[in-house]
Tab-separated table of C-alpha atoms and ligand atoms in Angstrom:
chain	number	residue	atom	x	y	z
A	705	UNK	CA	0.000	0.000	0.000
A	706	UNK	CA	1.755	3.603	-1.062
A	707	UNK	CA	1.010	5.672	1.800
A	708	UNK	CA	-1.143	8.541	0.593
A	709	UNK	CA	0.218	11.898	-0.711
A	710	UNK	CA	-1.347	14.834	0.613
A	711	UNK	CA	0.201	18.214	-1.057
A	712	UNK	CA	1.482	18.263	-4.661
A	713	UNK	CA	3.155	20.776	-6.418
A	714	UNK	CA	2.908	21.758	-10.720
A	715	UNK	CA	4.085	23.540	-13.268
A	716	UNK	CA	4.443	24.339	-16.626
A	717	UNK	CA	7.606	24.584	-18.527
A	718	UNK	CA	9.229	25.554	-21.986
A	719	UNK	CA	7.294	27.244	-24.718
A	720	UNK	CA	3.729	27.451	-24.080
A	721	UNK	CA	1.538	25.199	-26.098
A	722	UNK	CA	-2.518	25.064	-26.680
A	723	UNK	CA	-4.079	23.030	-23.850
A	724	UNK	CA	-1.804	23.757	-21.164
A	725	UNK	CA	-4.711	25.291	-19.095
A	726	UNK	CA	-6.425	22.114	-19.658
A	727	UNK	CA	-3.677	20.256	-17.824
A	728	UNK	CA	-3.674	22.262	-15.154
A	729	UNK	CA	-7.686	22.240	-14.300
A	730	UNK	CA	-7.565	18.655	-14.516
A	731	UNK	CA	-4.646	18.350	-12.585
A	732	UNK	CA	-6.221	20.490	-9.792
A	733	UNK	CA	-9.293	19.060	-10.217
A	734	UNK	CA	-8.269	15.574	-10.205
A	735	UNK	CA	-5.827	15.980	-7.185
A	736	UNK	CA	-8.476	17.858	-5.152
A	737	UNK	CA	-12.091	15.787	-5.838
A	738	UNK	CA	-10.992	12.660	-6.750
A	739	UNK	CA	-8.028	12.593	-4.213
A	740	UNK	CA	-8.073	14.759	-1.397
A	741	UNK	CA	-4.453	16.349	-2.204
A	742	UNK	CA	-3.774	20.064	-1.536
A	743	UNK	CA	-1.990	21.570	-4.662
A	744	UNK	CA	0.347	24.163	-5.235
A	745	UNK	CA	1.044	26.175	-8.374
A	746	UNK	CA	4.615	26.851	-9.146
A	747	UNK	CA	5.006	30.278	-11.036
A	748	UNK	CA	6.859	30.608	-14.536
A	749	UNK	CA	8.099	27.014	-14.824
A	750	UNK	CA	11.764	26.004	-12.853
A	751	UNK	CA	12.070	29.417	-11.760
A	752	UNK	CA	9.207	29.305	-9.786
A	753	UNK	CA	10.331	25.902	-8.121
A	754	UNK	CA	14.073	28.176	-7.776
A	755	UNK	CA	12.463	31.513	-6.570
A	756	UNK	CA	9.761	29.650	-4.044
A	757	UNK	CA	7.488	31.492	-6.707
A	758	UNK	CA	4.136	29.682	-6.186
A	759	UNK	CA	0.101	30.047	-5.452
A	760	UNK	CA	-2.095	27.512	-3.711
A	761	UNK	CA	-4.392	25.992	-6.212
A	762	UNK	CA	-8.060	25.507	-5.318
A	763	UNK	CA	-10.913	24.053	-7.702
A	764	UNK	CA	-12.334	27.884	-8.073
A	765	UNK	CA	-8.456	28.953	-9.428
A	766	UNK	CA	-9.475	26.511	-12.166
A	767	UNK	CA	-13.041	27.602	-13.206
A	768	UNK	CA	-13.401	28.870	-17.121
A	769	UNK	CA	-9.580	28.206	-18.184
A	770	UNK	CA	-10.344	25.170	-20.312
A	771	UNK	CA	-11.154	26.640	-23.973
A	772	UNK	CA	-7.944	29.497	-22.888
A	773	UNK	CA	-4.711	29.305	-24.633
A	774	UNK	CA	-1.113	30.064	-22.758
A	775	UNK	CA	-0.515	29.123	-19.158
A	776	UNK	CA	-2.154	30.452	-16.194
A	777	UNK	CA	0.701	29.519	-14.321
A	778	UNK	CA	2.932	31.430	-16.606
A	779	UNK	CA	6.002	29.399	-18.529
A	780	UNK	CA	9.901	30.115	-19.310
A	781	UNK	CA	11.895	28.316	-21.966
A	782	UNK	CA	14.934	29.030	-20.314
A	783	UNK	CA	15.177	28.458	-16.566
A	784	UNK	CA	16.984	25.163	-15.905
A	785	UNK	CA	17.665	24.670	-11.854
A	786	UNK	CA	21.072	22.780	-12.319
A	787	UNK	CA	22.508	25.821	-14.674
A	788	UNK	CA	20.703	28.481	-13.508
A	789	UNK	CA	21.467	31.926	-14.958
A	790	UNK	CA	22.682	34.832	-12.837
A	791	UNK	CA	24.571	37.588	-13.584
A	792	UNK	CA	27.974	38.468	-11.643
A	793	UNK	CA	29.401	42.349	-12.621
A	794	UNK	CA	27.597	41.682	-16.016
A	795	UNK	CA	29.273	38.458	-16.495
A	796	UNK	CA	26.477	35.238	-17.068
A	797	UNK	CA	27.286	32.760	-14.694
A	798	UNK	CA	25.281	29.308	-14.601
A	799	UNK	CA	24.440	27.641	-10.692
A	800	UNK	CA	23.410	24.700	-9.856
A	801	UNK	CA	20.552	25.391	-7.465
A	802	UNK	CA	19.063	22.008	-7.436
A	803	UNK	CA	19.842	22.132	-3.487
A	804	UNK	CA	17.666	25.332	-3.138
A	805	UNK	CA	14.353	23.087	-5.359
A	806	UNK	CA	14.411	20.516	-2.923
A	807	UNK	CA	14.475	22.745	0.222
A	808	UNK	CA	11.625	24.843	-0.762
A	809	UNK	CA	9.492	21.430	-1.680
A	810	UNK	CA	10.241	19.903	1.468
A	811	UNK	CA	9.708	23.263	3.106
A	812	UNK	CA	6.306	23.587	1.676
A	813	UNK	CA	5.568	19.748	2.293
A	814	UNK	CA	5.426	19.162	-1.314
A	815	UNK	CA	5.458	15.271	-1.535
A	816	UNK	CA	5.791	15.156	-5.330
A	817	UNK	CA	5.494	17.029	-8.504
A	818	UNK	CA	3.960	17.344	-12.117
A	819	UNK	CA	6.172	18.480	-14.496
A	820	UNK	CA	4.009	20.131	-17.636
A	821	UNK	CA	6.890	20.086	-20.510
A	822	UNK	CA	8.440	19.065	-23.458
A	823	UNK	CA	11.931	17.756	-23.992
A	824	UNK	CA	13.696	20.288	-21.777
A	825	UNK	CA	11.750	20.394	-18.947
A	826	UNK	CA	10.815	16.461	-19.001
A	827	UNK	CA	15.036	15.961	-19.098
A	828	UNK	CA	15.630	18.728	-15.633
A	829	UNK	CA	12.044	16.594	-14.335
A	830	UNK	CA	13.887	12.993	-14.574
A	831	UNK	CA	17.281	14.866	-13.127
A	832	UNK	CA	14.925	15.806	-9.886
A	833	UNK	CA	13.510	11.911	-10.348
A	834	UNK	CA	16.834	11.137	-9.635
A	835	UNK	CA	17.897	13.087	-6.332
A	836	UNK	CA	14.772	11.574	-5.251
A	837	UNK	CA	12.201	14.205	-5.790
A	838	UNK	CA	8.790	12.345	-6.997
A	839	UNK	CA	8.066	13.282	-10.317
A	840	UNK	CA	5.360	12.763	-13.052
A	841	UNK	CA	5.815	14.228	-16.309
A	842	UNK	CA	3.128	15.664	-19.133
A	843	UNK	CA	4.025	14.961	-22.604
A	844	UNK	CA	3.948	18.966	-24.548
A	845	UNK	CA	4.901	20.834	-27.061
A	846	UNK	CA	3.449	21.848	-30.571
A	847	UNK	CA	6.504	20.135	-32.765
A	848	UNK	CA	5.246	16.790	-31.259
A	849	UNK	CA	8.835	15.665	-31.254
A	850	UNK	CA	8.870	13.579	-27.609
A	851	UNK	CA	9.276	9.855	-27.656
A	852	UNK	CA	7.309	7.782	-25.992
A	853	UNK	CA	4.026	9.099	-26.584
A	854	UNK	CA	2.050	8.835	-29.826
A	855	UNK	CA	1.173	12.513	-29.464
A	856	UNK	CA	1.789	15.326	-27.678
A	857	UNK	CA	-1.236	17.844	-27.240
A	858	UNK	CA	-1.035	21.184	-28.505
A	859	UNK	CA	0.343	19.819	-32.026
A	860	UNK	CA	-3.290	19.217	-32.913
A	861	UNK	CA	-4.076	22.788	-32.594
A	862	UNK	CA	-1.070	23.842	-34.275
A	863	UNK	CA	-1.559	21.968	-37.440
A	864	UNK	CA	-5.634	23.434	-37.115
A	865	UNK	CA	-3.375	26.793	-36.644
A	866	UNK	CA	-1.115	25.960	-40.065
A	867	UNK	CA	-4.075	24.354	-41.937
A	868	UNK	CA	-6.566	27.684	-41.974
A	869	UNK	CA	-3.654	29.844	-42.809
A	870	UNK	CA	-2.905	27.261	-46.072
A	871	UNK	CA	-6.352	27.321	-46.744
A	872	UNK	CA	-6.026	31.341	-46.910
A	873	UNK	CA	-3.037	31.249	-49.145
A	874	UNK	CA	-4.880	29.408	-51.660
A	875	UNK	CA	-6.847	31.831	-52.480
A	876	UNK	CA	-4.525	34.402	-52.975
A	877	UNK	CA	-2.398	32.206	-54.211
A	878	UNK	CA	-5.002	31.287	-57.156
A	879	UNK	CA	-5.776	34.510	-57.718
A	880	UNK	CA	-2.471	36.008	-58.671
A	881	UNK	CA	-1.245	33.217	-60.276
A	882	UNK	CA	1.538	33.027	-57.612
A	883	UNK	CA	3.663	30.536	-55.467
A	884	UNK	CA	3.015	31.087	-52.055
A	885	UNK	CA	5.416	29.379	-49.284
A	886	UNK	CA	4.555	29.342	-45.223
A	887	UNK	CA	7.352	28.698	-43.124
A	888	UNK	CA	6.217	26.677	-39.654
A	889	UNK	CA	7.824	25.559	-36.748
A	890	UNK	CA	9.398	22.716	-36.045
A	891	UNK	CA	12.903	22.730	-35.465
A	892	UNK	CA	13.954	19.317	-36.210
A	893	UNK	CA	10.897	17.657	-36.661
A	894	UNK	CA	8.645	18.318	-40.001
A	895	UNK	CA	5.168	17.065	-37.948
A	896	UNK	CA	3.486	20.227	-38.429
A	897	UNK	CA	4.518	20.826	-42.246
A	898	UNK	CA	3.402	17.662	-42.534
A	899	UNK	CA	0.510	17.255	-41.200
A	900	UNK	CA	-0.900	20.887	-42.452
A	901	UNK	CA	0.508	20.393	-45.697
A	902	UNK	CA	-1.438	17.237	-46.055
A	903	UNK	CA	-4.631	18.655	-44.784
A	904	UNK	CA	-4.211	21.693	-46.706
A	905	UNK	CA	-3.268	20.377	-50.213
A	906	UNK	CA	0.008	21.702	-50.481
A	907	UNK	CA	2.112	21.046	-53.097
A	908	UNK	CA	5.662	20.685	-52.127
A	909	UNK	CA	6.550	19.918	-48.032
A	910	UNK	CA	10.311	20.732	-46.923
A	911	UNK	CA	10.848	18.612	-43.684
A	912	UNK	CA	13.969	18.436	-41.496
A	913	UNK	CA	13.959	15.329	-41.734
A	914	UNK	CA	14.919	15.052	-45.714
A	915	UNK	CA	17.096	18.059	-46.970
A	916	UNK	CA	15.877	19.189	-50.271
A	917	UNK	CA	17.516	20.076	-53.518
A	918	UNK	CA	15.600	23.009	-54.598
A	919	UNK	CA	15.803	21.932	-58.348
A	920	UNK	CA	13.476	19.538	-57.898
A	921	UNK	CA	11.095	21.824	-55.859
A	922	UNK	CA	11.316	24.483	-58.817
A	923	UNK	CA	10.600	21.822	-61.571
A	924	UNK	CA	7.683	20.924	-59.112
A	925	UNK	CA	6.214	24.016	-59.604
A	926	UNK	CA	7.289	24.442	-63.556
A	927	UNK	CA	5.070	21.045	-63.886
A	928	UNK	CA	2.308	22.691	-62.392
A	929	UNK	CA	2.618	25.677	-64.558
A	930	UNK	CA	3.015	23.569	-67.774
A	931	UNK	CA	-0.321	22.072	-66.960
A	932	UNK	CA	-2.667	24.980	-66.419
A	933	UNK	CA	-2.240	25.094	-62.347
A	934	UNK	CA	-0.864	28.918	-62.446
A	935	UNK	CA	-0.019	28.834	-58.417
A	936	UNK	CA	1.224	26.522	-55.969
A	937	UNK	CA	1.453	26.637	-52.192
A	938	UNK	CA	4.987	25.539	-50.312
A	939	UNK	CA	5.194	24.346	-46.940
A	940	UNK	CA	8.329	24.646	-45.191
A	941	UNK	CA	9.208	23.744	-41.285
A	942	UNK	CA	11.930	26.115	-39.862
A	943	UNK	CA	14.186	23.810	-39.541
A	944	UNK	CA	14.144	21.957	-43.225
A	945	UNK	CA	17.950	22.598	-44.976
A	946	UNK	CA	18.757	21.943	-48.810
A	947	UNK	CA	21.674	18.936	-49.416
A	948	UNK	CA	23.923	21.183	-49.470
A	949	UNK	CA	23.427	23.584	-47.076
A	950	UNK	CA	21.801	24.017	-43.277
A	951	UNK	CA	19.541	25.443	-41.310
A	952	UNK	CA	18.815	28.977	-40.915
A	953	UNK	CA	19.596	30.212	-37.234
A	954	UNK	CA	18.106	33.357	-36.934
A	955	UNK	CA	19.370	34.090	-33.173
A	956	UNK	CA	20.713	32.023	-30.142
A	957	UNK	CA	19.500	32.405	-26.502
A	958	UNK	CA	22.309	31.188	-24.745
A	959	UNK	CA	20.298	30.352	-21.469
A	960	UNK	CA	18.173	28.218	-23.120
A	961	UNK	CA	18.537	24.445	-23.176
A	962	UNK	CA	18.356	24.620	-26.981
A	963	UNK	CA	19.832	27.817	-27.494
A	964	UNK	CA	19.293	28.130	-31.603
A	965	UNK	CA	15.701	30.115	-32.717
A	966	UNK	CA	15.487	29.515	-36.477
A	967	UNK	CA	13.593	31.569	-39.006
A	968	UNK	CA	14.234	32.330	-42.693
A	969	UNK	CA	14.194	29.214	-44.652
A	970	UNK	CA	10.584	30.632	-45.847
A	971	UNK	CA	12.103	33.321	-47.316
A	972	UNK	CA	15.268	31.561	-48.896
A	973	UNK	CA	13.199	28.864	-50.486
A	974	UNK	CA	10.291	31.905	-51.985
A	975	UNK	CA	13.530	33.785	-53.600
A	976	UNK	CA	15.256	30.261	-54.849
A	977	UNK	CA	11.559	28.958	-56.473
A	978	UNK	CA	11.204	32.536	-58.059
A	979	UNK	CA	14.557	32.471	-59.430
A	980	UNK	CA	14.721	29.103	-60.898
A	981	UNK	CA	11.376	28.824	-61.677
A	982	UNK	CA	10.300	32.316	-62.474
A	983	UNK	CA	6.741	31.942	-60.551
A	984	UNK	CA	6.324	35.111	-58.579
A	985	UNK	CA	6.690	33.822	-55.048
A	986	UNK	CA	5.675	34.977	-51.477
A	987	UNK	CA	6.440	34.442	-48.144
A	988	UNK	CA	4.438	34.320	-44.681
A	989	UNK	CA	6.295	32.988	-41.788
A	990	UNK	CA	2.996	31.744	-39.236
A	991	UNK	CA	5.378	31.922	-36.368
A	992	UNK	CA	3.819	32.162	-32.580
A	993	UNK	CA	0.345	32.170	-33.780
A	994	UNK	CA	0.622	28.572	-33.772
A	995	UNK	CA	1.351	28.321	-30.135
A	996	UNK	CA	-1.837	30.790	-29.248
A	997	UNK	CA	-5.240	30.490	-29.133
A	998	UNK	CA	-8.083	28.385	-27.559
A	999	UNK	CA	-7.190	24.548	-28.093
A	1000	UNK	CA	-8.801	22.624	-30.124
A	1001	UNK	CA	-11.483	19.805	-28.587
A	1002	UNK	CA	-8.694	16.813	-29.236
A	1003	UNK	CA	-6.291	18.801	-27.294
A	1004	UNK	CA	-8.753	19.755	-24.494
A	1005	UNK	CA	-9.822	16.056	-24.177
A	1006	UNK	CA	-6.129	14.750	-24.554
A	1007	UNK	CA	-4.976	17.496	-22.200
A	1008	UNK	CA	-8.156	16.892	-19.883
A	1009	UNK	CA	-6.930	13.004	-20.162
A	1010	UNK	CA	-3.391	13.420	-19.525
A	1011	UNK	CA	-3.746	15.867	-16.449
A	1012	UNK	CA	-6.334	13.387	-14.856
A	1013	UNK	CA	-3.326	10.464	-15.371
A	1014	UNK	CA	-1.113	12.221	-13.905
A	1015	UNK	CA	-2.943	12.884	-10.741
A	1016	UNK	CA	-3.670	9.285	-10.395
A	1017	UNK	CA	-0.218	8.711	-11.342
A	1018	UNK	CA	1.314	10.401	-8.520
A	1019	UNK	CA	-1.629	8.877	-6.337
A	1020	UNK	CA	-0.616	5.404	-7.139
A	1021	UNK	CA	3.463	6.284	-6.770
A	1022	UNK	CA	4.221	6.083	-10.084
A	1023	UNK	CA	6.778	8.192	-10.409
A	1024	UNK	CA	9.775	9.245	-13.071
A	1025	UNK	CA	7.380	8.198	-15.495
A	1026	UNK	CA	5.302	10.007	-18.306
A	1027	UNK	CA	1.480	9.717	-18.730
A	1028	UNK	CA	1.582	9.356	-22.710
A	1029	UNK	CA	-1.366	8.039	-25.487
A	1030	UNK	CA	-1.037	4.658	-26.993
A	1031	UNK	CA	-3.982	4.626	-28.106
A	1032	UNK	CA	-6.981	3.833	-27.015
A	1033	UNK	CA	-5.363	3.825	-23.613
A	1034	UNK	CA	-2.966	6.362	-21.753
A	1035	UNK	CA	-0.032	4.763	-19.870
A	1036	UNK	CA	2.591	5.247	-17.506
A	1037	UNK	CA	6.659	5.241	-19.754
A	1038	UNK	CA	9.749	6.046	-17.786
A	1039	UNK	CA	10.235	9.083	-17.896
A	1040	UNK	CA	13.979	8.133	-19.727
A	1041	UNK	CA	12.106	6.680	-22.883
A	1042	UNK	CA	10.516	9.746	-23.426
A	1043	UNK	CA	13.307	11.724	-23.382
A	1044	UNK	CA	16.349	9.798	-24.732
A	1045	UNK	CA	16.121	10.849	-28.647
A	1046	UNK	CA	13.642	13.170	-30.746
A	1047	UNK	CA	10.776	11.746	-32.267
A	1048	UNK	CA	10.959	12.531	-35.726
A	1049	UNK	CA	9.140	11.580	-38.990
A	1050	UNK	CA	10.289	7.673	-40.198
A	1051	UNK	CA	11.746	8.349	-43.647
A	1052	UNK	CA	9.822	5.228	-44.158
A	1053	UNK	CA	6.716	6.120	-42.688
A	1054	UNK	CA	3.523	5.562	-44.323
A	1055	UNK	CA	2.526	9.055	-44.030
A	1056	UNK	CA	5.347	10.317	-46.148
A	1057	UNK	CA	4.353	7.540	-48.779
A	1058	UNK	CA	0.677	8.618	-48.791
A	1059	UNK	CA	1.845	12.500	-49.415
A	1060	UNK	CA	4.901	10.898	-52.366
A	1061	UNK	CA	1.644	9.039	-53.489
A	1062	UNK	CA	-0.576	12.015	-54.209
A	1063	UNK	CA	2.036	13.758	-56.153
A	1064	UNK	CA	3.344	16.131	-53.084
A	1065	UNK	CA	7.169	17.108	-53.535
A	1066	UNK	CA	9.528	16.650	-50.813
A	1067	UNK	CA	12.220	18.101	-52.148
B	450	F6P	O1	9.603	23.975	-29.133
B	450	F6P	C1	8.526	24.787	-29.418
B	450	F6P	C2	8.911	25.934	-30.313
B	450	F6P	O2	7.734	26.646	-30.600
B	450	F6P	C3	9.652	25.558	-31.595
B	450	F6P	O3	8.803	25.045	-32.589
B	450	F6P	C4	10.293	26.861	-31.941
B	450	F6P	O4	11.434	26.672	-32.739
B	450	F6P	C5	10.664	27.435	-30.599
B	450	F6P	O5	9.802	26.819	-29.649
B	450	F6P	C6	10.554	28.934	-30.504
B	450	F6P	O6	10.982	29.353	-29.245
B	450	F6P	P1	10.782	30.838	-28.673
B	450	F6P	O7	9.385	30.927	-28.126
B	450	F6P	O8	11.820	30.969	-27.613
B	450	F6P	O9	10.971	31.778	-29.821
């Protein structure tokens, strides 16, 4: 018999994601009705846990936040407790102040913790799993890149996000007779091109995960042309790169775990297909409207699901795991497997046969 836990602490972490809020109610929720645990709401992700930045959580702190994008508990994608960054006479300087977590836990008689994060965060969680500190872990993040899980939520709205903007370029692409390209995220995973570039009818997809030659995109689009379609639409993750070349860093945060921020493939691909091509060609880079805005029902149930897991999860001691879908069911993975390597698209998957099938370029 696990003897019962009584006060739990969570958070959110990294870049903020659709659904988040929905994690969190039925976190609280769970914990509090179903339970009879106190909870505690750590402030902006790891710092919180560092600063002893935190609220006490009841069911009413909850009410209305389901259909809201962001966090309510606020998020950093930058914080991480065993490098923390301070600044000494203007000089960054990285701490380990792992010590100072676990004191303020134990002096707030937090007995264990949900951890609300994607790759980063889930990797400092299973470092606190092993000093000791009882962790569960949520599986998030738009690029649905974490192992372990067959989705994270948030990437459905994200791809709903990508999809009406493709849908928009289409006109406009029709009606000028142009070649319109959308840059998404997705760093080194191609899910959301993907998966919005299927939905949407694209025409060519540029994915991390196969570098393009751009020869074959423009002859793409001269194919098109030759037969009477006068426009074409280009979907292109931040992080795709042609065979000989790589990705476009746009800026580094050095206190983040994964310091690079890409941006401007969009526009390198647009100038390359109007130059080899001559279609005229423009750009839109969707950017941080795909991490906004109210989730969509999958990602409030899967959120809802996953938050209600990981109550019971910590209920039943089951911790330095994951809750994560394997569909039908959600289940409890060690924490380790989710985090060990990027999930990114099988070269051999049948989703990138089905879009090869249809006639879609992938560069
Ligand atoms: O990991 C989520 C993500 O949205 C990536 O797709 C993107 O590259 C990155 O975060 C952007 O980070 P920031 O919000 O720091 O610009």
């Amino acid at each position: 018999m696990v003897k019962p836990i009584k006060r739990i602490g969570v958070l959110t972490g990294g870049g903020d994601c659709p659904g988040l809020n929905a994690v969190i109610r039925a976190v609280v929720k769970s914990a509090i009705l179903e339970y009879n645990m106190e909870v505690i709401g750590f402030e902006d992700g790891f710092k919180g846990l560092v600063e002893n930045s935190f609220r006490p959580m009841d069911v009413s702190s909850v009410t209305g936040i389901l259909p809201k994008g962001g966090t309510i508990l606020g998020t950093t994608n930058r914080d991480n407790p065993f490098a923390y960054v301070t600044y000494l006479d203007g000089q960054m300087v990285k701490k380990n102040m792992s010590d100072q977590v676990i004191s303020n836990l134990d002096s707030l008689g937090i007995e264990a913790l949900v951890v609300i994060g994607g790759d980063g965060s889930l990797s400092i969680a299973h470092e606190f799993a092993r000093l000791g500190i009882n962790v569960v872990g949520v599986p998030k993040t738009i690029d649905n890149d974490l192992s372990a899980t067959d989705v994270t939520f948030g990437f459905n709205t994200a791809v709903a996000t990508a999809t009406d903007a493709i849908d928009k370029l289409h006109t406009t692409a029709e009606s000028h007779h142009r070649t319109m390209v959308l840059e998404v995220m997705g760093r080194y995973a191609g899910w959301i091109a993907l998966e919005s570039g299927l939905a949407g009818g694209a025409d060519v997809i540029l994915i991390p995960e196969i570098p393009y030659d751009i020869n074959k995109v423009a002859e793409k689009i001269t194919q098109r042309h030759d037969a009477g379609k006068k426009f074409s639409i280009v979907v292109v993750a931040e992080g795709a790169y042609p065979v000989d070349g790589e990705m476009v860093v746009k800026y580094t945060v050095a206190e983040s775990h994964d310091p690079i921020r890409l941006g401007g493939i969009g526009a390198k691909v647009g100038a390359d297909i109007e130059r080899l091509s001559g279609s005229e060609s423009r750009v839109t880079v969707l950017g941080h409207l795909q991490r906004g805005g109210s989730p969509t029902p999958f990602d409030r149930i899967l959120g809802t699901r996953f938050g209600v897991a990981a109550a019971k999860s910590v209920n039943e001691g089951l911790f330095d795991t994951m809750v994560s879908l394997q569909a039908p069911s959600i289940v409890n993975v060690p924490l380790k497997d989710a985090i060990h390597e990027l999930k990114r698209i099988p070269t051999d998957s049948d989703i990138l046969h089905a879009a090869r099938s249809i006639g879609i370029c992938l560069g």
